[in-house]
Every structure is written in C-alpha cells, then in structure tokens.
PDB file of C-alpha atoms in Angstrom:
ATOM      1  CA  PHE A   1     162.597 171.237 214.226  1.00  0.00           C
ATOM      2  CA  PRO A   2     163.853 167.255 213.903  1.00  0.00           C
ATOM      3  CA  SER A   3     160.179 165.610 212.956  1.00  0.00           C
ATOM      4  CA  HIS A   4     159.649 166.822 209.419  1.00  0.00           C
ATOM      5  CA  ASP A   5     159.145 164.268 208.317  1.00  0.00           C
ATOM      6  CA  ILE A   6     157.211 162.347 211.042  1.00  0.00           C
ATOM      7  CA  VAL A   7     154.925 164.695 211.167  1.00  0.00           C
ATOM      8  CA  ARG A   8     155.054 165.524 207.160  1.00  0.00           C
ATOM      9  CA  GLN A   9     154.288 161.051 206.703  1.00  0.00           C
ATOM     10  CA  ARG A  10     151.230 161.875 209.177  1.00  0.00           C
ATOM     11  CA  LEU A  11     149.147 164.720 207.712  1.00  0.00           C
ATOM     12  CA  ASP A  12     146.288 162.475 207.225  1.00  0.00           C
ATOM     13  CA  ARG A  13     145.433 161.998 211.082  1.00  0.00           C
ATOM     14  CA  LYS A  14     145.939 164.977 214.756  1.00  0.00           C
ATOM     15  CA  GLY A  15     148.844 164.116 217.233  1.00  0.00           C
ATOM     16  CA  ILE A  16     150.717 166.415 219.543  1.00  0.00           C
ATOM     17  CA  ILE A  17     153.882 167.296 219.929  1.00  0.00           C
ATOM     18  CA  HIS A  18     155.412 167.618 223.236  1.00  0.00           C
ATOM     19  CA  THR A  19     157.847 170.777 224.606  1.00  0.00           C
ATOM     20  CA  VAL A  20     158.597 171.383 227.806  1.00  0.00           C
ATOM     21  CA  SER A  21     157.795 174.875 227.223  1.00  0.00           C
ATOM     22  CA  TYR A  22     156.328 177.527 226.073  1.00  0.00           C
ATOM     23  CA  ALA A  23     159.489 179.011 224.368  1.00  0.00           C
ATOM     24  CA  ARG A  24     159.906 175.356 223.155  1.00  0.00           C
ATOM     25  CA  ALA A  25     156.517 175.761 221.307  1.00  0.00           C
ATOM     26  CA  LYS A  26     156.615 178.695 219.730  1.00  0.00           C
ATOM     27  CA  ARG A  27     159.833 178.342 218.270  1.00  0.00           C
ATOM     28  CA  ILE A  28     158.536 175.069 217.270  1.00  0.00           C
ATOM     29  CA  MET A  29     155.802 176.328 215.837  1.00  0.00           C
ATOM     30  CA  GLN A  30     157.906 179.922 213.672  1.00  0.00           C
ATOM     31  CA  LEU A  31     161.093 176.849 212.012  1.00  0.00           C
ATOM     32  CA  SER A  32     158.379 174.865 210.968  1.00  0.00           C
ATOM     33  CA  GLU A  33     156.908 174.196 207.454  1.00  0.00           C
ATOM     34  CA  TYR A  34     154.165 172.537 209.231  1.00  0.00           C
ATOM     35  CA  LYS A  35     153.177 175.789 211.001  1.00  0.00           C
ATOM     36  CA  GLU A  36     149.658 176.275 209.002  1.00  0.00           C
ATOM     37  CA  VAL A  37     149.066 172.280 210.869  1.00  0.00           C
ATOM     38  CA  MET A  38     149.219 173.665 214.603  1.00  0.00           C
ATOM     39  CA  ILE A  39     147.934 174.878 217.464  1.00  0.00           C
ATOM     40  CA  GLY A  40     150.088 176.334 220.406  1.00  0.00           C
ATOM     41  CA  HIS A  41     149.231 178.370 223.000  1.00  0.00           C
ATOM     42  CA  ASP A  42     149.751 180.256 225.824  1.00  0.00           C
ATOM     43  CA  ARG A  43     148.416 179.530 229.960  1.00  0.00           C
ATOM     44  CA  LYS A  44     145.980 181.890 229.543  1.00  0.00           C
ATOM     45  CA  TRP A  45     144.300 179.850 226.689  1.00  0.00           C
ATOM     46  CA  LEU A  46     144.959 176.060 227.175  1.00  0.00           C
ATOM     47  CA  SER A  47     141.341 174.789 227.652  1.00  0.00           C
ATOM     48  CA  LYS A  48     140.328 176.941 224.982  1.00  0.00           C
ATOM     49  CA  THR A  49     142.437 175.676 222.450  1.00  0.00           C
ATOM     50  CA  THR A  50     142.636 171.851 223.285  1.00  0.00           C
ATOM     51  CA  ARG A  51     138.872 171.652 222.395  1.00  0.00           C
ATOM     52  CA  GLU A  52     139.496 173.738 219.836  1.00  0.00           C
ATOM     53  CA  PHE A  53     142.418 170.888 218.480  1.00  0.00           C
ATOM     54  CA  LYS A  54     139.403 168.142 219.968  1.00  0.00           C
ATOM     55  CA  ASN A  55     136.952 168.857 217.933  1.00  0.00           C
ATOM     56  CA  ALA A  56     139.574 170.251 214.195  1.00  0.00           C
ATOM     57  CA  SER A  57     139.620 167.863 210.952  1.00  0.00           C
ATOM     58  CA  PRO A  58     142.628 166.484 210.539  1.00  0.00           C
ATOM     59  CA  PRO A  59     145.355 167.061 209.924  1.00  0.00           C
ATOM     60  CA  ARG A  60     146.092 169.361 213.377  1.00  0.00           C
ATOM     61  CA  TYR A  61     148.207 168.616 215.635  1.00  0.00           C
ATOM     62  CA  LEU A  62     148.643 169.906 219.104  1.00  0.00           C
ATOM     63  CA  VAL A  63     151.651 171.600 220.556  1.00  0.00           C
ATOM     64  CA  SER A  64     152.278 172.669 223.884  1.00  0.00           C
ATOM     65  CA  PRO A  65     154.286 171.881 227.367  1.00  0.00           C
ATOM     66  CA  SER A  66     151.180 171.782 229.368  1.00  0.00           C
ATOM     67  CA  VAL A  67     149.103 168.166 228.199  1.00  0.00           C
ATOM     68  CA  THR A  68     151.127 165.801 229.097  1.00  0.00           C
ATOM     69  CA  THR A  69     149.191 165.034 232.268  1.00  0.00           C
ATOM     70  CA  GLY A  70     145.062 165.118 232.916  1.00  0.00           C
ATOM     71  CA  TYR A  71     143.812 165.354 229.965  1.00  0.00           C
ATOM     72  CA  ASP A  72     142.323 162.538 227.481  1.00  0.00           C
ATOM     73  CA  PHE A  73     142.463 162.336 223.447  1.00  0.00           C
ATOM     74  CA  PRO A  74     141.390 159.298 222.593  1.00  0.00           C
ATOM     75  CA  MET A  75     140.251 157.228 218.908  1.00  0.00           C
ATOM     76  CA  GLU A  76     140.998 159.925 216.199  1.00  0.00           C
ATOM     77  CA  GLN A  77     141.750 162.556 218.702  1.00  0.00           C
ATOM     78  CA  ALA A  78     145.409 161.940 218.294  1.00  0.00           C
ATOM     79  CA  GLU A  79     146.951 159.269 216.353  1.00  0.00           C
ATOM     80  CA  VAL A  80     150.445 160.549 216.928  1.00  0.00           C
ATOM     81  CA  GLN A  81     152.607 162.240 220.039  1.00  0.00           C
ATOM     82  CA  ILE A  82     156.185 163.877 219.243  1.00  0.00           C
ATOM     83  CA  ILE A  83     157.870 164.214 222.485  1.00  0.00           C
ATOM     84  CA  SER A  84     160.331 166.776 222.070  1.00  0.00           C
ATOM     85  CA  LYS A  85     162.178 167.457 224.830  1.00  0.00           C
ATOM     86  CA  ILE A  86     162.458 165.016 227.754  1.00  0.00           C
ATOM     87  CA  ALA A  87     161.029 166.681 230.706  1.00  0.00           C
ATOM     88  CA  PHE A  88     164.079 166.797 233.313  1.00  0.00           C
ATOM     89  CA  PRO A  89     163.151 167.739 236.348  1.00  0.00           C
ATOM     90  CA  ASP A  90     164.669 171.285 237.701  1.00  0.00           C
ATOM     91  CA  GLY A  91     167.419 169.790 239.901  1.00  0.00           C
ATOM     92  CA  ARG A  92     168.618 172.495 241.236  1.00  0.00           C
ATOM     93  CA  THR A  93     165.558 172.942 243.251  1.00  0.00           C
ATOM     94  CA  SER A  94     165.394 172.990 247.369  1.00  0.00           C
ATOM     95  CA  ALA A  95     162.531 170.130 246.616  1.00  0.00           C
ATOM     96  CA  ILE A  96     164.576 167.944 244.057  1.00  0.00           C
ATOM     97  CA  LYS A  97     167.910 168.948 245.597  1.00  0.00           C
ATOM     98  CA  ALA A  98     166.005 167.723 249.245  1.00  0.00           C
ATOM     99  CA  ARG A  99     164.794 164.156 247.490  1.00  0.00           C
ATOM    100  CA  MET A 100     167.584 163.134 245.435  1.00  0.00           C
ATOM    101  CA  LYS A 101     169.804 162.987 248.359  1.00  0.00           C
ATOM    102  CA  ASN A 102     167.842 160.864 250.582  1.00  0.00           C
ATOM    103  CA  ASP A 103     167.168 159.239 246.585  1.00  0.00           C
ATOM    104  CA  PRO A 104     169.859 159.829 244.464  1.00  0.00           C
ATOM    105  CA  GLU A 105     167.311 158.106 241.700  1.00  0.00           C
ATOM    106  CA  TYR A 106     164.061 160.065 241.819  1.00  0.00           C
ATOM    107  CA  ALA A 107     164.768 162.830 239.377  1.00  0.00           C
ATOM    108  CA  TYR A 108     164.892 160.045 236.884  1.00  0.00           C
ATOM    109  CA  TYR A 109     161.987 157.797 237.948  1.00  0.00           C
ATOM    110  CA  VAL A 110     159.951 161.328 237.791  1.00  0.00           C
ATOM    111  CA  THR A 111     161.198 162.367 233.877  1.00  0.00           C
ATOM    112  CA  MET A 112     160.129 158.297 233.342  1.00  0.00           C
ATOM    113  CA  GLN A 113     157.046 158.470 234.873  1.00  0.00           C
ATOM    114  CA  GLU A 114     156.375 161.697 232.521  1.00  0.00           C
ATOM    115  CA  ILE A 115     157.412 160.310 229.463  1.00  0.00           C
ATOM    116  CA  VAL A 116     155.029 157.226 229.750  1.00  0.00           C
ATOM    117  CA  GLN A 117     152.284 159.445 231.362  1.00  0.00           C
ATOM    118  CA  ALA A 118     152.439 161.995 227.639  1.00  0.00           C
ATOM    119  CA  SER A 119     153.358 158.384 225.637  1.00  0.00           C
ATOM    120  CA  GLY A 120     149.404 157.718 226.660  1.00  0.00           C
ATOM    121  CA  ARG A 121     147.493 161.392 225.974  1.00  0.00           C
ATOM    122  CA  GLY A 122     146.540 159.168 223.159  1.00  0.00           C
ATOM    123  CA  MET A 123     146.389 155.514 223.842  1.00  0.00           C
ATOM    124  CA  ARG A 124     142.835 155.195 225.765  1.00  0.00           C
ATOM    125  CA  SER A 125     141.876 152.201 225.442  1.00  0.00           C
ATOM    126  CA  GLU A 126     142.743 149.289 223.945  1.00  0.00           C
ATOM    127  CA  GLU A 127     140.815 148.915 220.925  1.00  0.00           C
ATOM    128  CA  ASP A 128     143.590 152.381 220.262  1.00  0.00           C
ATOM    129  CA  GLN A 129     146.154 153.200 218.516  1.00  0.00           C
ATOM    130  CA  CYS A 130     149.179 156.027 218.120  1.00  0.00           C
ATOM    131  CA  GLU A 131     152.439 155.756 217.529  1.00  0.00           C
ATOM    132  CA  VAL A 132     155.015 158.010 220.262  1.00  0.00           C
ATOM    133  CA  PHE A 133     158.069 158.936 218.889  1.00  0.00           C
ATOM    134  CA  ILE A 134     160.024 160.773 221.483  1.00  0.00           C
ATOM    135  CA  VAL A 135     163.121 162.972 219.091  1.00  0.00           C
ATOM    136  CA  ASP A 136     164.508 163.568 221.610  1.00  0.00           C
ATOM    137  CA  ASP A 137     168.915 162.444 222.066  1.00  0.00           C
ATOM    138  CA  HIS A 138     168.671 161.697 224.999  1.00  0.00           C
ATOM    139  CA  TRP A 139     166.199 159.433 224.859  1.00  0.00           C
ATOM    140  CA  ALA A 140     169.715 156.792 223.819  1.00  0.00           C
ATOM    141  CA  TRP A 141     171.562 157.167 227.089  1.00  0.00           C
ATOM    142  CA  PHE A 142     168.398 157.949 228.900  1.00  0.00           C
ATOM    143  CA  SER A 143     166.484 154.565 228.139  1.00  0.00           C
ATOM    144  CA  ARG A 144     168.697 152.016 228.808  1.00  0.00           C
ATOM    145  CA  ARG A 145     169.775 154.095 232.088  1.00  0.00           C
ATOM    146  CA  TYR A 146     167.025 153.846 233.543  1.00  0.00           C
ATOM    147  CA  ARG A 147     163.599 151.278 231.641  1.00  0.00           C
ATOM    148  CA  LYS A 148     164.008 150.081 235.326  1.00  0.00           C
ATOM    149  CA  PHE A 149     161.287 153.244 236.021  1.00  0.00           C
ATOM    150  CA  ALA A 150     158.890 152.040 232.557  1.00  0.00           C
ATOM    151  CA  PRO A 151     155.886 149.372 233.403  1.00  0.00           C
ATOM    152  CA  ARG A 152     156.782 146.571 231.570  1.00  0.00           C
ATOM    153  CA  TRP A 153     153.714 147.074 229.271  1.00  0.00           C
ATOM    154  CA  PHE A 154     155.217 150.756 227.910  1.00  0.00           C
ATOM    155  CA  THR A 155     158.885 148.621 227.879  1.00  0.00           C
ATOM    156  CA  GLU A 156     157.576 145.936 225.730  1.00  0.00           C
ATOM    157  CA  ALA A 157     155.321 147.891 222.755  1.00  0.00           C
ATOM    158  CA  CYS A 158     158.406 150.146 222.320  1.00  0.00           C
ATOM    159  CA  VAL A 159     160.786 149.541 219.065  1.00  0.00           C
ATOM    160  CA  ASN A 160     164.176 150.166 219.545  1.00  0.00           C
ATOM    161  CA  PHE A 161     163.353 151.510 222.982  1.00  0.00           C
ATOM    162  CA  MET A 162     166.868 150.904 223.572  1.00  0.00           C
ATOM    163  CA  GLY A 163     168.441 153.749 221.473  1.00  0.00           C
ATOM    164  CA  PRO A 164     171.717 152.924 219.121  1.00  0.00           C
ATOM    165  CA  GLY A 165     174.530 151.036 220.617  1.00  0.00           C
TER     166      GLY A 165
END
C-alpha cells in the first residue's frame, strides 16, 4: 500500500481512502500497518459504516469504493483523502463503446469528473480544508493529457498536477 507515509503523518485526523472495488478496499485493509484505524464495509453496510465513520474520533480512515459521489464529509469528518486507483470506466461495455464512438475522449472526461467529485467529498465549503493524494501512477500521464477536463479551480488547487516529467 503506497500510502503508509500519508496515513502515518496524519494520525491526528480522519480521512477517506477511495478504492475502485471492494476487493481493493479489503486488500488495503488487510495489508496496511494501520488497519486498526481503518473502517471498511460491504455493499450492505455502507450507510451504517459512513455514520460510524462520521461519528468516530481520529485517527480513523474510511476505506471504500462507494463514497466518491453523493456523500459529504465536511470539516473534521475528513481532512485527508487518498485516491488509491483512478477509476477508468470499463471500455468493454456497450454503452461506453457507443459513447466513445461518438466522442473518443468520453471515458477520460468521465474519469476526470470522478476524480474531481471524489476530491470534493472532504472539501465542502470555503472554510473547509482537505488534502487529497492521488497515488496511482497513471495520474502522471492522465493529468497531463486530460487536464482540460478538470475545472479551473481544481487545477489551480493541485500541487504537481502535471506529474513528473
């Protein structure tokens, strides 16, 4: 798990580790040296787990593939987020194939919107603060090539947005 240092240096707060699947969430929780401060869930227990996480005291990290949209974690509820893997849409589905036939960059637009949405879960107002770390190696090329799909406020807030090289 490439984010041990991020968690280690932020055990004074709460955060979210975004995964692209329940299998990845489970693997992160099993392999992390910080699994005792992590809380995960399966599809059935998402609402209960998010309530438990919101009410918990630091250090606590929610490990989930399911909170990139539709959930708010303002202020101290989440001051750190780690995007462990970029969620590219499945290009094998007929819907994505059809949309990409009309717009070859459609999947990349959707991917950037997912990243922006995930990043916003812990940043809910001008008074709020939340660090976001994208630890997927694909971010370097993806951010350079598809920066155009991110809102300006997002690119202006990014440090090393363009990645190495």
